[in-house]
């Protein structure tokens, strides 16, 4: 005997007819040639006006709209604060109900994305820059060498991996991550183009104009020879004080290197920022014990970056510019 879904149209008609005549389910099953459970399920499915099972909802649609408005207006509040504000509006519900309804509405607790704070003037300049560069081709962007500094720490905070362990192994050194109050860190300067990456420079002191020009002399110029040879290129840098100093501008003029004009607070436009992110993700399982081991790990990971990866990032420049134009100069997802 088959399941309810296997009942034929004839069997369903027999069941309906005999049920209306007041026959028992045992008799109906015998006449229809199916199991008694199939008859029961079919009759229940056909029942009209059946009341819903389960506990009655303690909140109304109006209460739910109030909760959604509170969450939308104050997205950085925790569940306790949201629940307190919601109940203060006259709603009688538990904290668990508050959390469940927020989840049903599609809200999830996530780490917020960090974007630079842009004022109106900066957004206007970003928009003007994007409109000026919107017609640049991939070939033109491939002639740009992108550069930036990034900070690497031994401890990457919550970005580290979880650990598989058994009960009682919480204090096992194999299952623990080292943590210090002020973890050693290094500041790294790097450059990239569509042809690949250049050598890294580990900065030992605060970067002023003089230190930055030493970096350009001993690391940027070799990177240019490695990535471009004798071909012309344009250098990209952000508007950090050491980068925009008059002596630095003079250095570029003396060496005949054109510098790409760049809008302030625009890391979302720089593909090397994505490259730093890739390196840090690859390093999340590394466990360096000191600054020297950290440098070794960074060098080894940087060496794994392929020209194809760099080329794909450079190819994203038209999409980045389009996103800035659509956002009217505001920060974008990149």
XYZ file of C-alpha atoms in Angstrom:
334
model
C 0.000 0.000 0.000
C 1.353 3.355 -1.026
C 1.702 6.712 0.647
C -0.899 9.472 0.559
C 0.838 11.058 -2.427
C 0.501 7.720 -4.275
C -3.306 7.657 -4.086
C -4.981 7.675 -7.469
C -7.797 10.023 -8.386
C -10.255 7.078 -8.168
C -9.085 6.161 -4.660
C -9.399 9.778 -3.512
C -12.960 9.912 -4.897
C -13.899 6.684 -3.092
C -12.460 8.011 0.171
C -14.300 11.321 -0.100
C -17.610 9.611 -0.961
C -17.484 7.023 1.812
C -16.318 9.624 4.345
C -19.391 11.752 3.565
C -21.545 8.651 4.102
C -20.109 8.319 7.594
C -18.121 5.144 7.018
C -15.216 4.365 9.347
C -11.641 4.792 8.141
C -11.089 1.033 8.425
C -13.971 0.327 6.054
C -12.913 3.117 3.696
C -9.337 1.762 3.558
C -10.643 -1.702 2.659
C -12.909 -0.376 -0.095
C -10.271 1.997 -1.530
C -7.486 -0.556 -1.374
C -5.039 1.555 0.623
C -3.736 1.867 4.186
C -5.818 3.343 6.966
C -3.125 5.975 7.625
C -3.358 7.145 3.993
C -7.133 7.531 4.414
C -6.645 9.508 7.633
C -4.074 11.870 6.096
C -6.223 12.466 3.018
C -9.312 13.260 5.108
C -7.338 15.647 7.319
C -5.964 17.431 4.275
C -9.420 17.865 2.891
C -10.837 19.137 6.191
C -12.198 22.677 5.969
C -12.113 25.326 8.639
C -9.550 23.510 10.770
C -8.017 25.712 13.461
C -4.242 26.218 13.448
C -2.210 24.456 16.110
C 0.408 26.083 18.289
C 0.645 28.966 20.681
C -1.013 32.222 19.745
C 1.350 35.019 18.736
C 1.978 37.512 21.515
C 2.697 40.438 19.187
C 0.624 42.125 16.525
C 1.657 43.319 13.074
C 1.815 46.840 14.478
C 4.183 45.671 17.252
C 6.398 43.999 14.657
C 6.536 47.174 12.566
C 7.584 49.086 15.686
C 10.410 46.599 16.285
C 11.577 46.853 12.686
C 11.605 50.650 12.916
C 13.678 50.527 16.120
C 16.258 48.186 14.581
C 16.461 50.186 11.352
C 16.844 53.477 13.205
C 19.444 52.143 15.691
C 21.296 49.283 13.961
C 24.275 49.419 16.363
C 22.206 48.682 19.491
C 22.444 45.224 21.022
C 19.452 42.925 21.563
C 19.064 43.979 25.191
C 18.844 47.666 24.318
C 16.442 47.018 21.441
C 14.257 44.826 23.650
C 14.172 47.497 26.362
C 13.128 50.199 23.886
C 10.522 47.914 22.317
C 8.888 46.973 25.623
C 8.952 50.640 26.658
C 6.650 51.253 23.674
C 4.019 49.060 25.345
C 4.851 45.657 23.861
C 4.813 42.610 26.131
C 7.411 40.172 24.826
C 10.475 38.330 26.078
C 14.041 38.991 24.978
C 14.032 35.622 23.192
C 10.952 36.682 21.218
C 12.682 39.943 20.315
C 15.721 38.093 18.988
C 13.576 35.564 17.084
C 11.443 38.237 15.413
C 14.554 40.201 14.404
C 15.915 37.036 12.793
C 12.580 36.405 11.035
C 12.739 39.959 9.664
C 16.101 39.171 8.079
C 18.368 40.977 10.555
C 21.690 39.267 11.366
C 24.380 40.386 13.803
C 27.548 40.972 11.770
C 30.832 42.837 12.104
C 30.266 46.217 10.385
C 32.293 47.112 7.327
C 34.716 49.980 7.856
C 34.629 52.807 5.347
C 36.517 56.130 5.383
C 34.583 59.144 6.585
C 34.222 61.542 3.653
C 33.062 65.123 3.860
C 31.070 66.835 1.136
C 34.162 68.381 -0.477
C 35.978 65.045 -0.626
C 32.979 63.276 -2.157
C 32.752 65.998 -4.776
C 36.432 65.592 -5.684
C 36.097 61.794 -5.829
C 33.143 62.114 -8.181
C 35.024 64.574 -10.414
C 38.076 62.284 -10.467
C 35.953 59.258 -11.379
C 34.230 61.104 -14.212
C 37.616 62.217 -15.546
C 38.948 58.606 -15.523
C 35.784 56.775 -16.609
C 36.997 56.380 -20.212
C 40.413 54.973 -19.320
C 41.088 51.578 -20.890
C 42.682 48.512 -19.316
C 45.830 49.302 -21.281
C 46.044 52.736 -19.658
C 45.491 51.341 -16.160
C 48.155 48.686 -16.795
C 50.698 51.516 -17.028
C 49.951 52.607 -13.442
C 52.025 51.316 -10.534
C 49.865 51.283 -7.401
C 51.495 51.616 -3.985
C 50.510 51.723 -0.332
C 51.596 50.934 3.213
C 49.921 48.353 5.442
C 50.317 47.262 9.061
C 50.735 43.584 9.944
C 50.367 42.266 13.505
C 51.283 38.893 14.998
C 47.745 38.662 16.350
C 44.964 39.184 13.816
C 42.224 39.356 16.480
C 38.941 37.693 15.509
C 40.201 36.973 11.999
C 42.065 33.894 13.250
C 40.810 30.339 12.754
C 38.696 28.290 15.165
C 40.089 25.136 16.720
C 38.763 21.568 16.831
C 39.243 20.178 20.348
C 37.767 17.644 22.758
C 36.340 18.256 26.208
C 39.128 19.042 28.682
C 41.590 20.259 26.012
C 40.897 23.979 26.447
C 44.276 24.538 28.155
C 46.212 22.215 25.847
C 49.007 24.311 24.231
C 48.194 22.657 20.911
C 44.689 24.160 21.073
C 45.636 27.629 22.309
C 46.537 30.842 20.489
C 49.238 33.088 21.867
C 48.109 36.550 22.901
C 50.027 39.565 24.144
C 48.797 42.968 25.296
C 50.800 44.895 22.704
C 51.501 42.432 19.861
C 54.572 43.094 17.717
C 53.718 44.626 14.380
C 55.486 45.786 11.246
C 54.632 48.466 8.694
C 55.160 47.376 5.108
C 55.380 49.361 1.867
C 54.575 47.571 -1.377
C 53.783 48.204 -5.026
C 51.948 46.348 -7.772
C 50.975 46.606 -11.422
C 49.163 44.375 -13.874
C 52.497 42.587 -14.415
C 52.886 41.532 -10.763
C 54.284 42.811 -7.485
C 57.499 44.591 -6.579
C 59.829 44.063 -3.587
C 58.542 44.839 -0.106
C 60.019 47.435 2.200
C 59.697 47.035 5.969
C 59.586 50.482 7.531
C 61.554 50.796 10.744
C 60.538 54.296 11.784
C 57.778 56.822 11.325
C 57.478 57.713 7.655
C 58.361 61.329 6.946
C 59.309 62.867 3.623
C 62.980 61.904 3.918
C 62.222 58.265 4.845
C 59.666 57.993 2.062
C 62.110 59.269 -0.538
C 64.581 56.590 0.599
C 61.848 54.009 0.010
C 61.242 55.398 -3.464
C 64.944 55.359 -4.266
C 65.741 51.854 -3.055
C 62.464 49.998 -3.581
C 60.150 51.834 -5.985
C 62.751 52.334 -8.706
C 63.827 48.639 -8.630
C 60.140 47.673 -8.721
C 59.658 49.873 -11.796
C 62.615 48.220 -13.534
C 61.223 44.790 -12.646
C 57.628 45.484 -13.745
C 58.081 47.892 -16.666
C 61.672 47.701 -17.828
C 62.313 50.691 -20.092
C 58.600 51.376 -20.695
C 56.913 54.489 -19.343
C 54.665 54.249 -16.294
C 52.703 56.443 -13.908
C 53.113 56.164 -10.155
C 50.124 56.118 -7.784
C 50.231 57.131 -4.126
C 47.726 58.442 -1.603
C 47.786 61.898 -0.054
C 49.703 61.081 3.121
C 51.819 64.033 4.357
C 55.089 62.339 3.408
C 53.723 61.638 -0.084
C 52.448 65.148 -0.766
C 55.453 67.001 0.689
C 57.151 69.517 -1.587
C 60.478 67.708 -1.371
C 58.779 64.480 -2.476
C 57.187 66.270 -5.453
C 60.628 67.613 -6.340
C 62.058 64.074 -6.151
C 59.521 62.820 -8.701
C 60.227 65.760 -11.031
C 63.978 65.195 -10.804
C 63.514 61.532 -11.733
C 61.003 62.272 -14.502
C 58.257 60.081 -13.009
C 54.647 61.264 -13.478
C 52.360 60.868 -10.453
C 48.691 60.022 -10.835
C 46.373 62.577 -9.253
C 44.482 60.839 -6.471
C 41.403 61.757 -4.398
C 41.727 61.875 -0.608
C 40.463 59.024 1.598
C 39.936 56.629 -1.302
C 41.297 53.189 -0.387
C 38.317 51.634 -2.192
C 39.815 52.875 -5.468
C 43.246 51.339 -4.843
C 43.497 47.653 -5.893
C 46.565 47.090 -3.725
C 44.266 47.364 -0.689
C 42.574 44.175 -1.899
C 45.993 42.624 -2.331
C 46.894 43.368 1.296
C 43.610 41.731 2.293
C 44.473 38.599 0.311
C 47.905 38.366 1.968
C 46.413 38.723 5.462
C 43.787 36.052 4.769
C 46.487 33.666 3.572
C 48.469 34.391 6.739
C 45.643 33.730 9.198
C 46.840 30.183 9.866
C 50.486 31.227 10.368
C 51.759 31.474 13.944
C 54.869 33.706 13.995
C 56.391 34.177 17.458
C 58.205 37.464 16.904
C 58.602 40.345 14.462
C 61.336 38.626 12.449
C 59.217 35.512 11.917
C 56.321 37.779 10.973
C 58.460 39.481 8.311
C 59.542 36.098 6.954
C 55.909 34.989 6.720
C 54.903 38.210 4.944
C 57.719 37.859 2.397
C 56.832 34.227 1.704
C 53.144 35.016 1.290
C 53.829 38.063 -0.907
C 55.939 35.854 -3.180
C 52.895 33.610 -3.794
C 50.958 36.395 -5.517
C 50.753 35.749 -9.253
C 50.688 38.259 -12.117
C 47.244 36.895 -13.039
C 45.851 37.975 -9.656
C 47.328 41.437 -10.063
C 45.959 41.703 -13.592
C 42.444 40.837 -12.410
C 42.625 43.522 -9.723
C 43.804 46.135 -12.219
C 40.964 45.140 -14.544
C 38.518 46.071 -11.766
C 39.397 49.787 -12.028
C 36.583 50.627 -14.514
C 34.068 48.927 -12.202
C 35.405 50.826 -9.202
C 35.074 54.115 -11.033
C 31.543 53.286 -12.164
C 30.633 52.455 -8.546
C 31.946 55.832 -7.343
C 29.948 57.654 -10.014
C 26.786 55.740 -9.122
C 27.390 56.467 -5.418
C 27.969 60.178 -6.246
C 31.393 60.113 -4.615
C 30.431 58.155 -1.499
C 32.489 55.119 -0.340
C 31.843 51.922 -2.312
C 31.916 48.184 -1.593
C 35.491 47.861 -2.910
